[in-house]
mmCIF file of C-alpha atoms in Angstrom:
data_model
loop_
_atom_site.group_PDB
_atom_site.id
_atom_site.type_symbol
_atom_site.label_atom_id
_atom_site.label_comp_id
_atom_site.label_asym_id
_atom_site.label_seq_id
_atom_site.Cartn_x
_atom_site.Cartn_y
_atom_site.Cartn_z
ATOM 1 C CA UNK A 1 175.316 -77.320 31.908
ATOM 2 C CA UNK A 2 175.225 -73.716 30.836
ATOM 3 C CA UNK A 3 177.843 -73.036 28.175
ATOM 4 C CA UNK A 4 177.305 -69.277 28.132
ATOM 5 C CA UNK A 5 179.505 -66.898 30.090
ATOM 6 C CA UNK A 6 179.061 -66.689 33.836
ATOM 7 C CA UNK A 7 177.794 -63.123 33.379
ATOM 8 C CA UNK A 8 174.853 -64.351 31.287
ATOM 9 C CA UNK A 9 174.087 -67.386 33.435
ATOM 10 C CA UNK A 10 174.014 -65.448 36.697
ATOM 11 C CA UNK A 11 171.589 -62.726 35.556
ATOM 12 C CA UNK A 12 168.764 -62.310 38.064
ATOM 13 C CA UNK A 13 165.522 -60.320 38.114
ATOM 14 C CA UNK A 14 166.057 -56.550 38.464
ATOM 15 C CA UNK A 15 162.395 -55.995 39.383
ATOM 16 C CA UNK A 16 162.170 -58.547 42.207
ATOM 17 C CA UNK A 17 161.946 -55.974 44.989
ATOM 18 C CA UNK A 18 158.710 -54.557 43.602
ATOM 19 C CA UNK A 19 157.166 -57.979 43.024
ATOM 20 C CA UNK A 20 157.050 -59.229 46.612
ATOM 21 C CA UNK A 21 153.529 -60.180 47.660
ATOM 22 C CA UNK A 22 151.976 -59.657 44.228
ATOM 23 C CA UNK A 23 149.993 -62.411 42.406
ATOM 24 C CA UNK A 24 151.849 -64.785 40.107
ATOM 25 C CA UNK A 25 150.290 -63.264 36.987
ATOM 26 C CA UNK A 26 151.548 -59.796 37.900
ATOM 27 C CA UNK A 27 155.022 -61.103 38.694
ATOM 28 C CA UNK A 28 155.319 -62.929 35.375
ATOM 29 C CA UNK A 29 154.441 -59.723 33.549
ATOM 30 C CA UNK A 30 157.746 -58.314 34.783
ATOM 31 C CA UNK A 31 159.624 -60.828 32.633
ATOM 32 C CA UNK A 32 160.839 -59.616 29.231
ATOM 33 C CA UNK A 33 159.473 -61.592 26.278
ATOM 34 C CA UNK A 34 162.554 -63.307 24.753
ATOM 35 C CA UNK A 35 160.880 -63.957 21.385
ATOM 36 C CA UNK A 36 161.379 -61.945 18.237
ATOM 37 C CA UNK A 37 158.395 -59.703 17.643
ATOM 38 C CA UNK A 38 157.777 -60.960 14.123
ATOM 39 C CA UNK A 39 155.441 -63.955 14.033
ATOM 40 C CA UNK A 40 154.452 -63.842 17.710
ATOM 41 C CA UNK A 41 150.867 -65.033 18.129
ATOM 42 C CA UNK A 42 150.382 -66.188 21.688
ATOM 43 C CA UNK A 43 150.740 -63.857 24.700
ATOM 44 C CA UNK A 44 153.984 -64.538 26.536
ATOM 45 C CA UNK A 45 152.490 -64.660 30.046
ATOM 46 C CA UNK A 46 149.633 -66.885 28.879
ATOM 47 C CA UNK A 47 152.095 -69.503 27.609
ATOM 48 C CA UNK A 48 153.942 -69.501 30.939
ATOM 49 C CA UNK A 49 150.657 -69.787 32.854
ATOM 50 C CA UNK A 50 149.611 -72.740 30.691
ATOM 51 C CA UNK A 51 152.898 -74.478 31.483
ATOM 52 C CA UNK A 52 152.663 -73.709 35.209
ATOM 53 C CA UNK A 53 149.038 -74.893 35.461
ATOM 54 C CA UNK A 54 149.774 -78.116 33.616
ATOM 55 C CA UNK A 55 152.729 -78.920 35.890
ATOM 56 C CA UNK A 56 150.597 -78.309 39.000
ATOM 57 C CA UNK A 57 148.104 -80.763 37.477
ATOM 58 C CA UNK A 58 150.884 -83.352 37.155
ATOM 59 C CA UNK A 59 152.404 -82.802 33.689
ATOM 60 C CA UNK A 60 156.038 -83.936 33.529
ATOM 61 C CA UNK A 61 157.092 -83.095 29.964
ATOM 62 C CA UNK A 62 156.519 -80.681 27.098
ATOM 63 C CA UNK A 63 154.303 -83.286 25.441
ATOM 64 C CA UNK A 64 152.152 -83.589 28.572
ATOM 65 C CA UNK A 65 151.896 -79.805 28.905
ATOM 66 C CA UNK A 66 150.921 -79.545 25.242
ATOM 67 C CA UNK A 67 148.261 -82.225 25.697
ATOM 68 C CA UNK A 68 146.856 -80.373 28.723
ATOM 69 C CA UNK A 69 146.799 -77.148 26.692
ATOM 70 C CA UNK A 70 145.099 -78.779 23.710
ATOM 71 C CA UNK A 71 142.318 -80.162 25.912
ATOM 72 C CA UNK A 72 141.773 -77.025 27.988
ATOM 73 C CA UNK A 73 138.175 -75.738 27.663
ATOM 74 C CA UNK A 74 137.328 -72.164 26.703
ATOM 75 C CA UNK A 75 136.659 -70.979 30.264
ATOM 76 C CA UNK A 76 140.142 -72.124 31.287
ATOM 77 C CA UNK A 77 141.806 -70.446 28.310
ATOM 78 C CA UNK A 78 139.971 -67.215 29.117
ATOM 79 C CA UNK A 79 141.342 -67.244 32.656
ATOM 80 C CA UNK A 80 144.828 -67.938 31.312
ATOM 81 C CA UNK A 81 144.639 -65.028 28.866
ATOM 82 C CA UNK A 82 145.049 -67.203 25.763
ATOM 83 C CA UNK A 83 144.921 -65.665 22.283
ATOM 84 C CA UNK A 84 141.443 -64.691 21.044
ATOM 85 C CA UNK A 85 140.572 -64.963 17.339
ATOM 86 C CA UNK A 86 137.556 -64.143 15.188
ATOM 87 C CA UNK A 87 134.463 -62.117 15.853
ATOM 88 C CA UNK A 88 133.425 -64.526 18.588
ATOM 89 C CA UNK A 89 136.788 -64.206 20.381
ATOM 90 C CA UNK A 90 137.388 -67.938 20.398
ATOM 91 C CA UNK A 91 140.401 -68.736 22.542
ATOM 92 C CA UNK A 92 143.253 -70.669 20.947
ATOM 93 C CA UNK A 93 145.606 -72.704 23.104
ATOM 94 C CA UNK A 94 149.378 -72.600 22.462
ATOM 95 C CA UNK A 95 150.792 -75.772 20.931
ATOM 96 C CA UNK A 96 153.417 -78.013 22.512
ATOM 97 C CA UNK A 97 155.998 -76.585 20.094
ATOM 98 C CA UNK A 98 155.194 -73.013 21.180
ATOM 99 C CA UNK A 99 155.369 -73.968 24.851
ATOM 100 C CA UNK A 100 158.695 -75.721 24.322
ATOM 101 C CA UNK A 101 160.132 -72.709 22.521
ATOM 102 C CA UNK A 102 158.995 -70.176 25.133
ATOM 103 C CA UNK A 103 160.077 -72.215 28.156
ATOM 104 C CA UNK A 104 163.444 -72.819 26.520
ATOM 105 C CA UNK A 105 164.014 -69.108 25.885
ATOM 106 C CA UNK A 106 162.965 -67.519 29.198
ATOM 107 C CA UNK A 107 165.815 -66.133 31.291
ATOM 108 C CA UNK A 108 166.028 -68.796 34.032
ATOM 109 C CA UNK A 109 167.364 -66.687 36.908
ATOM 110 C CA UNK A 110 164.557 -64.154 36.577
ATOM 111 C CA UNK A 111 161.836 -66.811 36.259
ATOM 112 C CA UNK A 112 163.120 -68.629 39.349
ATOM 113 C CA UNK A 113 163.127 -65.410 41.369
ATOM 114 C CA UNK A 114 159.635 -64.343 40.337
ATOM 115 C CA UNK A 115 158.095 -67.816 40.756
ATOM 116 C CA UNK A 116 159.720 -68.551 44.117
ATOM 117 C CA UNK A 117 158.790 -67.991 47.755
ATOM 118 C CA UNK A 118 159.767 -64.878 49.697
ATOM 119 C CA UNK A 119 162.402 -65.702 52.387
ATOM 120 C CA UNK A 120 161.945 -62.546 54.498
ATOM 121 C CA UNK A 121 160.720 -63.533 57.942
ATOM 122 C CA UNK A 122 161.700 -67.189 57.561
ATOM 123 C CA UNK A 123 163.615 -68.870 60.330
ATOM 124 C CA UNK A 124 166.223 -70.394 58.027
ATOM 125 C CA UNK A 125 167.192 -70.791 54.379
ATOM 126 C CA UNK A 126 169.143 -73.834 53.157
ATOM 127 C CA UNK A 127 171.355 -73.690 50.062
ATOM 128 C CA UNK A 128 172.202 -76.832 48.104
ATOM 129 C CA UNK A 129 172.787 -78.004 44.545
ATOM 130 C CA UNK A 130 171.162 -80.692 42.389
ATOM 131 C CA UNK A 131 172.001 -82.097 38.976
ATOM 132 C CA UNK A 132 169.211 -82.691 36.456
ATOM 133 C CA UNK A 133 170.634 -86.004 35.280
ATOM 134 C CA UNK A 134 168.334 -86.401 32.275
ATOM 135 C CA UNK A 135 169.554 -83.148 30.701
ATOM 136 C CA UNK A 136 172.905 -84.702 29.838
ATOM 137 C CA UNK A 137 173.302 -84.889 26.070
ATOM 138 C CA UNK A 138 176.281 -86.321 24.192
ATOM 139 C CA UNK A 139 179.421 -84.632 25.453
ATOM 140 C CA UNK A 140 177.417 -81.865 27.153
ATOM 141 C CA UNK A 141 177.144 -82.407 30.923
ATOM 142 C CA UNK A 142 173.851 -82.271 32.775
ATOM 143 C CA UNK A 143 172.553 -78.960 34.122
ATOM 144 C CA UNK A 144 173.555 -78.369 37.734
ATOM 145 C CA UNK A 145 171.188 -76.137 39.721
ATOM 146 C CA UNK A 146 171.928 -74.340 42.978
ATOM 147 C CA UNK A 147 168.765 -73.708 44.993
ATOM 148 C CA UNK A 148 167.672 -71.978 48.197
ATOM 149 C CA UNK A 149 164.813 -73.352 50.311
ATOM 150 C CA UNK A 150 163.106 -72.080 53.452
ATOM 151 C CA UNK A 151 162.923 -74.215 56.562
ATOM 152 C CA UNK A 152 159.273 -75.093 55.888
ATOM 153 C CA UNK A 153 160.078 -76.587 52.484
ATOM 154 C CA UNK A 154 159.338 -73.726 50.042
ATOM 155 C CA UNK A 155 161.867 -73.081 47.275
ATOM 156 C CA UNK A 156 162.998 -69.451 47.168
ATOM 157 C CA UNK A 157 164.976 -69.477 43.937
ATOM 158 C CA UNK A 158 167.531 -71.421 41.947
ATOM 159 C CA UNK A 159 170.358 -70.692 39.552
ATOM 160 C CA UNK A 160 172.157 -72.798 36.997
ATOM 161 C CA UNK A 161 175.859 -73.178 37.666
ATOM 162 C CA UNK A 162 177.764 -71.943 34.581
ATOM 163 C CA UNK A 163 179.953 -74.399 32.688
ATOM 164 C CA UNK A 164 183.547 -74.927 33.872
ATOM 165 C CA UNK A 165 182.759 -73.396 37.275
ATOM 166 C CA UNK A 166 181.228 -74.609 40.539
ATOM 167 C CA UNK A 167 178.564 -73.599 43.046
ATOM 168 C CA UNK A 168 180.880 -71.241 44.925
ATOM 169 C CA UNK A 169 180.688 -68.418 42.380
ATOM 170 C CA UNK A 170 176.869 -68.646 42.327
ATOM 171 C CA UNK A 171 176.251 -68.325 46.066
ATOM 172 C CA UNK A 172 176.117 -64.534 46.348
ATOM 173 C CA UNK A 173 174.254 -64.122 43.033
ATOM 174 C CA UNK A 174 171.626 -66.611 44.227
ATOM 175 C CA UNK A 175 170.841 -64.719 47.443
ATOM 176 C CA UNK A 176 171.667 -61.127 46.490
ATOM 177 C CA UNK A 177 168.105 -60.018 45.503
ATOM 178 C CA UNK A 178 166.535 -60.996 48.844
ATOM 179 C CA UNK A 179 166.033 -59.453 52.259
ATOM 180 C CA UNK A 180 167.695 -61.939 54.616
ATOM 181 C CA UNK A 181 167.768 -59.804 57.747
ATOM 182 C CA UNK A 182 167.739 -62.116 60.759
ATOM 183 C CA UNK A 183 167.503 -65.283 58.627
ATOM 184 C CA UNK A 184 169.984 -68.093 59.310
ATOM 185 C CA UNK A 185 171.485 -69.424 56.077
ATOM 186 C CA UNK A 186 172.777 -72.999 56.121
ATOM 187 C CA UNK A 187 174.941 -74.693 53.508
ATOM 188 C CA UNK A 188 177.216 -77.689 53.064
ATOM 189 C CA UNK A 189 181.000 -77.653 53.359
ATOM 190 C CA UNK A 190 181.597 -76.403 49.814
ATOM 191 C CA UNK A 191 180.205 -73.014 50.835
ATOM 192 C CA UNK A 192 182.221 -72.680 54.027
ATOM 193 C CA UNK A 193 184.023 -69.716 52.496
ATOM 194 C CA UNK A 194 185.151 -66.519 54.179
ATOM 195 C CA UNK A 195 183.712 -64.398 51.378
ATOM 196 C CA UNK A 196 180.297 -66.048 51.750
ATOM 197 C CA UNK A 197 180.270 -65.379 55.487
ATOM 198 C CA UNK A 198 181.160 -61.706 55.080
ATOM 199 C CA UNK A 199 178.463 -61.364 52.424
ATOM 200 C CA UNK A 200 175.818 -62.888 54.724
ATOM 201 C CA UNK A 201 176.699 -61.138 57.977
ATOM 202 C CA UNK A 202 177.982 -57.771 56.777
ATOM 203 C CA UNK A 203 175.949 -57.182 53.597
ATOM 204 C CA UNK A 204 172.702 -59.112 54.164
ATOM 205 C CA UNK A 205 172.540 -58.829 58.001
ATOM 206 C CA UNK A 206 171.865 -62.570 58.136
ATOM 207 C CA UNK A 207 173.273 -65.387 60.265
ATOM 208 C CA UNK A 208 174.995 -68.553 59.109
ATOM 209 C CA UNK A 209 175.571 -72.159 60.075
ATOM 210 C CA UNK A 210 178.075 -73.882 57.794
ATOM 211 C CA UNK A 211 179.401 -77.434 57.791
ATOM 212 C CA UNK A 212 183.195 -77.779 58.030
ATOM 213 C CA UNK A 213 184.992 -80.646 56.308
ATOM 214 C CA UNK A 214 188.407 -81.347 54.848
ATOM 215 C CA UNK A 215 188.091 -78.630 52.188
ATOM 216 C CA UNK A 216 189.008 -76.263 55.045
ATOM 217 C CA UNK A 217 191.761 -78.489 56.497
ATOM 218 C CA UNK A 218 193.183 -76.124 59.125
ATOM 219 C CA UNK A 219 189.745 -75.041 60.359
ATOM 220 C CA UNK A 220 188.604 -78.665 60.421
ATOM 221 C CA UNK A 221 191.711 -79.692 62.397
ATOM 222 C CA UNK A 222 191.152 -76.950 64.967
ATOM 223 C CA UNK A 223 187.503 -77.866 65.397
ATOM 224 C CA UNK A 224 188.371 -81.520 65.936
ATOM 225 C CA UNK A 225 190.946 -80.501 68.559
ATOM 226 C CA UNK A 226 188.454 -78.611 70.709
ATOM 227 C CA UNK A 227 187.677 -80.170 74.146
ATOM 228 C CA UNK A 228 184.387 -81.760 73.098
ATOM 229 C CA UNK A 229 184.421 -84.372 75.863
ATOM 230 C CA UNK A 230 184.275 -81.622 78.459
ATOM 231 C CA UNK A 231 181.289 -79.856 76.876
ATOM 232 C CA UNK A 232 178.172 -79.945 79.004
ATOM 233 C CA UNK A 233 175.903 -78.083 76.565
ATOM 234 C CA UNK A 234 174.477 -80.964 74.573
ATOM 235 C CA UNK A 235 171.240 -82.225 73.069
ATOM 236 C CA UNK A 236 170.033 -85.774 72.340
ATOM 237 C CA UNK A 237 167.518 -86.448 69.568
ATOM 238 C CA UNK A 238 166.134 -89.866 68.738
ATOM 239 C CA UNK A 239 163.773 -90.890 65.969
ATOM 240 C CA UNK A 240 162.629 -93.934 64.034
ATOM 241 C CA UNK A 241 161.574 -93.809 60.391
ATOM 242 C CA UNK A 242 162.368 -95.104 56.912
ATOM 243 C CA UNK A 243 163.326 -98.498 58.426
ATOM 244 C CA UNK A 244 166.094 -97.037 60.553
ATOM 245 C CA UNK A 245 166.689 -95.747 64.047
ATOM 246 C CA UNK A 246 168.809 -92.631 64.439
ATOM 247 C CA UNK A 247 170.298 -90.920 67.471
ATOM 248 C CA UNK A 248 171.920 -87.494 67.169
ATOM 249 C CA UNK A 249 174.056 -85.933 69.880
ATOM 250 C CA UNK A 250 174.714 -82.216 69.393
ATOM 251 C CA UNK A 251 177.385 -80.464 71.438
ATOM 252 C CA UNK A 252 177.939 -76.689 71.277
ATOM 253 C CA UNK A 253 180.978 -74.699 72.346
ATOM 254 C CA UNK A 254 181.659 -70.951 72.352
ATOM 255 C CA UNK A 255 184.844 -70.371 70.331
ATOM 256 C CA UNK A 256 185.274 -66.605 70.639
ATOM 257 C CA UNK A 257 188.944 -65.914 71.344
ATOM 258 C CA UNK A 258 190.130 -69.427 70.480
ATOM 259 C CA UNK A 259 191.824 -68.271 67.274
ATOM 260 C CA UNK A 260 189.806 -70.223 64.734
ATOM 261 C CA UNK A 261 190.515 -67.517 62.141
ATOM 262 C CA UNK A 262 187.047 -67.556 60.579
ATOM 263 C CA UNK A 263 184.957 -64.391 60.156
ATOM 264 C CA UNK A 264 182.273 -63.731 62.789
ATOM 265 C CA UNK A 265 182.618 -67.235 64.279
ATOM 266 C CA UNK A 266 181.059 -67.409 67.754
ATOM 267 C CA UNK A 267 180.009 -71.028 68.284
ATOM 268 C CA UNK A 268 181.079 -74.423 67.006
ATOM 269 C CA UNK A 269 178.948 -77.555 67.015
ATOM 270 C CA UNK A 270 179.732 -81.239 66.826
ATOM 271 C CA UNK A 271 176.912 -83.526 65.760
ATOM 272 C CA UNK A 272 177.383 -87.256 66.258
ATOM 273 C CA UNK A 273 174.928 -89.374 64.296
ATOM 274 C CA UNK A 274 174.323 -93.045 65.120
ATOM 275 C CA UNK A 275 172.182 -94.962 62.640
ATOM 276 C CA UNK A 276 170.855 -98.506 62.820
ATOM 277 C CA UNK A 277 169.213 -100.152 59.833
ATOM 278 C CA UNK A 278 166.228 -101.989 61.317
ATOM 279 C CA UNK A 279 166.126 -104.404 58.391
ATOM 280 C CA UNK A 280 169.760 -105.505 58.269
ATOM 281 C CA UNK A 281 170.902 -104.472 61.755
ATOM 282 C CA UNK A 282 173.868 -102.610 60.272
ATOM 283 C CA UNK A 283 175.109 -99.665 62.362
ATOM 284 C CA UNK A 284 176.900 -96.560 61.145
ATOM 285 C CA UNK A 285 178.395 -93.526 62.843
ATOM 286 C CA UNK A 286 179.133 -90.063 61.438
ATOM 287 C CA UNK A 287 180.644 -86.968 63.054
ATOM 288 C CA UNK A 288 179.817 -83.554 61.612
ATOM 289 C CA UNK A 289 181.335 -80.216 62.579
ATOM 290 C CA UNK A 290 179.686 -76.872 61.988
ATOM 291 C CA UNK A 291 180.407 -73.226 62.756
ATOM 292 C CA UNK A 292 178.070 -70.275 63.265
ATOM 293 C CA UNK A 293 177.905 -66.617 64.219
ATOM 294 C CA UNK A 294 174.944 -67.286 66.532
ATOM 295 C CA UNK A 295 175.699 -66.876 70.219
ATOM 296 C CA UNK A 296 174.727 -69.405 72.872
ATOM 297 C CA UNK A 297 171.807 -67.135 73.811
ATOM 298 C CA UNK A 298 170.592 -67.096 70.208
ATOM 299 C CA UNK A 299 171.109 -70.795 69.510
ATOM 300 C CA UNK A 300 171.193 -73.637 72.025
ATOM 301 C CA UNK A 301 172.477 -77.111 71.052
ATOM 302 C CA UNK A 302 168.871 -78.022 70.284
ATOM 303 C CA UNK A 303 168.545 -75.057 67.941
ATOM 304 C CA UNK A 304 171.862 -75.801 66.220
ATOM 305 C CA UNK A 305 170.767 -79.402 65.678
ATOM 306 C CA UNK A 306 167.518 -78.188 64.111
ATOM 307 C CA UNK A 307 169.404 -75.842 61.786
ATOM 308 C CA UNK A 308 171.754 -78.603 60.697
ATOM 309 C CA UNK A 309 168.809 -80.877 60.040
ATOM 310 C CA UNK A 310 167.088 -78.197 57.955
ATOM 311 C CA UNK A 311 170.111 -78.323 55.645
ATOM 312 C CA UNK A 312 169.762 -82.080 55.232
ATOM 313 C CA UNK A 313 166.037 -81.839 54.489
ATOM 314 C CA UNK A 314 166.575 -79.824 51.297
ATOM 315 C CA UNK A 315 167.605 -83.121 49.689
ATOM 316 C CA UNK A 316 164.515 -84.870 51.068
ATOM 317 C CA UNK A 317 162.017 -82.200 50.096
ATOM 318 C CA UNK A 318 162.232 -80.409 46.738
ATOM 319 C CA UNK A 319 165.109 -82.462 45.317
ATOM 320 C CA UNK A 320 163.670 -85.858 46.214
ATOM 321 C CA UNK A 321 160.117 -84.839 45.299
ATOM 322 C CA UNK A 322 161.183 -83.523 41.902
ATOM 323 C CA UNK A 323 162.823 -86.882 41.200
ATOM 324 C CA UNK A 324 160.041 -89.130 42.472
ATOM 325 C CA UNK A 325 156.795 -87.230 41.862
ATOM 326 C CA UNK A 326 157.857 -85.329 38.733
ATOM 327 C CA UNK A 327 160.475 -87.825 37.409
ATOM 328 C CA UNK A 328 163.000 -85.032 36.887
ATOM 329 C CA UNK A 329 166.049 -87.262 36.551
ATOM 330 C CA UNK A 330 164.264 -89.257 33.841
ATOM 331 C CA UNK A 331 163.274 -86.121 31.914
ATOM 332 C CA UNK A 332 164.898 -85.765 28.485
ATOM 333 C CA UNK A 333 164.425 -81.989 28.265
ATOM 334 C CA UNK A 334 167.849 -80.761 27.194
ATOM 335 C CA UNK A 335 167.683 -77.764 24.877
ATOM 336 C CA UNK A 336 168.008 -74.081 25.701
ATOM 337 C CA UNK A 337 167.036 -73.116 29.237
ATOM 338 C CA UNK A 338 164.442 -75.897 29.300
ATOM 339 C CA UNK A 339 165.995 -78.028 32.090
ATOM 340 C CA UNK A 340 166.314 -75.197 34.600
ATOM 341 C CA UNK A 341 162.987 -73.546 33.719
ATOM 342 C CA UNK A 342 161.096 -76.826 33.975
ATOM 343 C CA UNK A 343 162.759 -77.362 37.367
ATOM 344 C CA UNK A 344 161.498 -73.903 38.358
ATOM 345 C CA UNK A 345 157.956 -74.833 37.305
ATOM 346 C CA UNK A 346 158.197 -77.992 39.404
ATOM 347 C CA UNK A 347 159.390 -75.915 42.364
ATOM 348 C CA UNK A 348 156.437 -73.581 41.828
ATOM 349 C CA UNK A 349 154.067 -76.560 41.825
ATOM 350 C CA UNK A 350 155.555 -77.892 45.075
ATOM 351 C CA UNK A 351 155.360 -74.455 46.729
ATOM 352 C CA UNK A 352 151.760 -74.041 45.574
ATOM 353 C CA UNK A 353 150.650 -77.450 46.813
ATOM 354 C CA UNK A 354 152.369 -76.914 50.172
ATOM 355 C CA UNK A 355 150.662 -73.540 50.542
ATOM 356 C CA UNK A 356 147.339 -75.299 49.911
ATOM 357 C CA UNK A 357 148.006 -77.652 52.833
ATOM 358 C CA UNK A 358 149.231 -80.714 50.948
ATOM 359 C CA UNK A 359 152.046 -82.343 52.935
ATOM 360 C CA UNK A 360 152.237 -85.214 50.446
ATOM 361 C CA UNK A 361 152.980 -83.658 47.049
ATOM 362 C CA UNK A 362 152.102 -86.815 45.080
ATOM 363 C CA UNK A 363 148.705 -86.906 46.782
ATOM 364 C CA UNK A 364 148.289 -83.193 46.091
ATOM 365 C CA UNK A 365 149.007 -83.798 42.415
ATOM 366 C CA UNK A 366 146.367 -86.512 42.284
ATOM 367 C CA UNK A 367 143.818 -84.312 44.028
ATOM 368 C CA UNK A 368 144.485 -81.505 41.541
ATOM 369 C CA UNK A 369 144.321 -83.851 38.547
ATOM 370 C CA UNK A 370 140.698 -84.763 39.316
ATOM 371 C CA UNK A 371 139.697 -81.267 38.136
ATOM 372 C CA UNK A 372 142.724 -80.422 35.977
ATOM 373 C CA UNK A 373 141.320 -77.302 34.331
ATOM 374 C CA UNK A 374 140.071 -75.485 37.408
ATOM 375 C CA UNK A 375 141.980 -76.531 40.520
ATOM 376 C CA UNK A 376 145.496 -75.645 39.246
ATOM 377 C CA UNK A 377 144.312 -72.156 38.280
ATOM 378 C CA UNK A 378 142.610 -71.680 41.637
ATOM 379 C CA UNK A 379 145.751 -72.735 43.493
ATOM 380 C CA UNK A 380 147.939 -70.396 41.426
ATOM 381 C CA UNK A 381 145.564 -67.486 42.017
ATOM 382 C CA UNK A 382 144.645 -67.045 38.349
ATOM 383 C CA UNK A 383 141.312 -65.229 38.251
#
């Protein structure tokens, strides 16, 4: 967990607007070098590119990144812009200690912005938090990261939640740098806040779909009291996977004029989920309420169900993949900004592999590892 002030932890990239659509190398050059000038030997961007390339190739730790760097051939180091020495301009790779120091010093909010996907034009963006369990050290809690992800599984950015606070104060800082015009932002019940809704609709010209639970007791009570049994606008979805059968029934109701007392609220949705474990036969049932500013012409029950599901998939895409493929929860990186910056590099690797057409990230990692000193650079667009 970040023990600095919230002002320091929530700093984002001031140059993000001019970086959209530019290659990764050019975007990283916008980052300020956090090192003291005295004793600096390796180019700042080259060290970051080494770390990014190694993670795309499957490296999970500083030691693995350092080993990849130490074994990188000259042609790879030239492409990465590594330090040249002597009359023959022999390229020297940064050591694991140098990589650890640089990654731990980089301002995490700016790196996440510049290494992430652009949300403009996306159908939806889901916001959710994840704790890097392995970063817990002694009495210091683990780093908790709030992230935004597009509907097609690309991470936009992330931000570490400052110590002694929660995700709520990070929501606007996370999304502020981006053009969200026409994008529907989804989030769990913690972010069902009036201030968040006004920020999205009035400032960012975006739409929202937010889950409502007991943290908004009066709103939740009023939603439960709506005449759901009389609603004819409904959608049934059925699927089988992961050893379970699930049926979802989504009902939508226009709530304009019903006095829900929530900014820009136009529709409410009730999603009833029936699950059957095909192994044990155990059945479960869950009812979820959500609220949105989308009209019935903009979002049918089918569309609302898809938006709600896109929120759930953020846990099954980058969060789950970072834990299983990159062993994030087992990582013992704890010092400086290392936990959040390594998470950003993992997000970059996932985005890059998805852009290359790899639906299975573990398989994409294996494919890249067969030519570890050329394929990662090609995927990252490093000439």
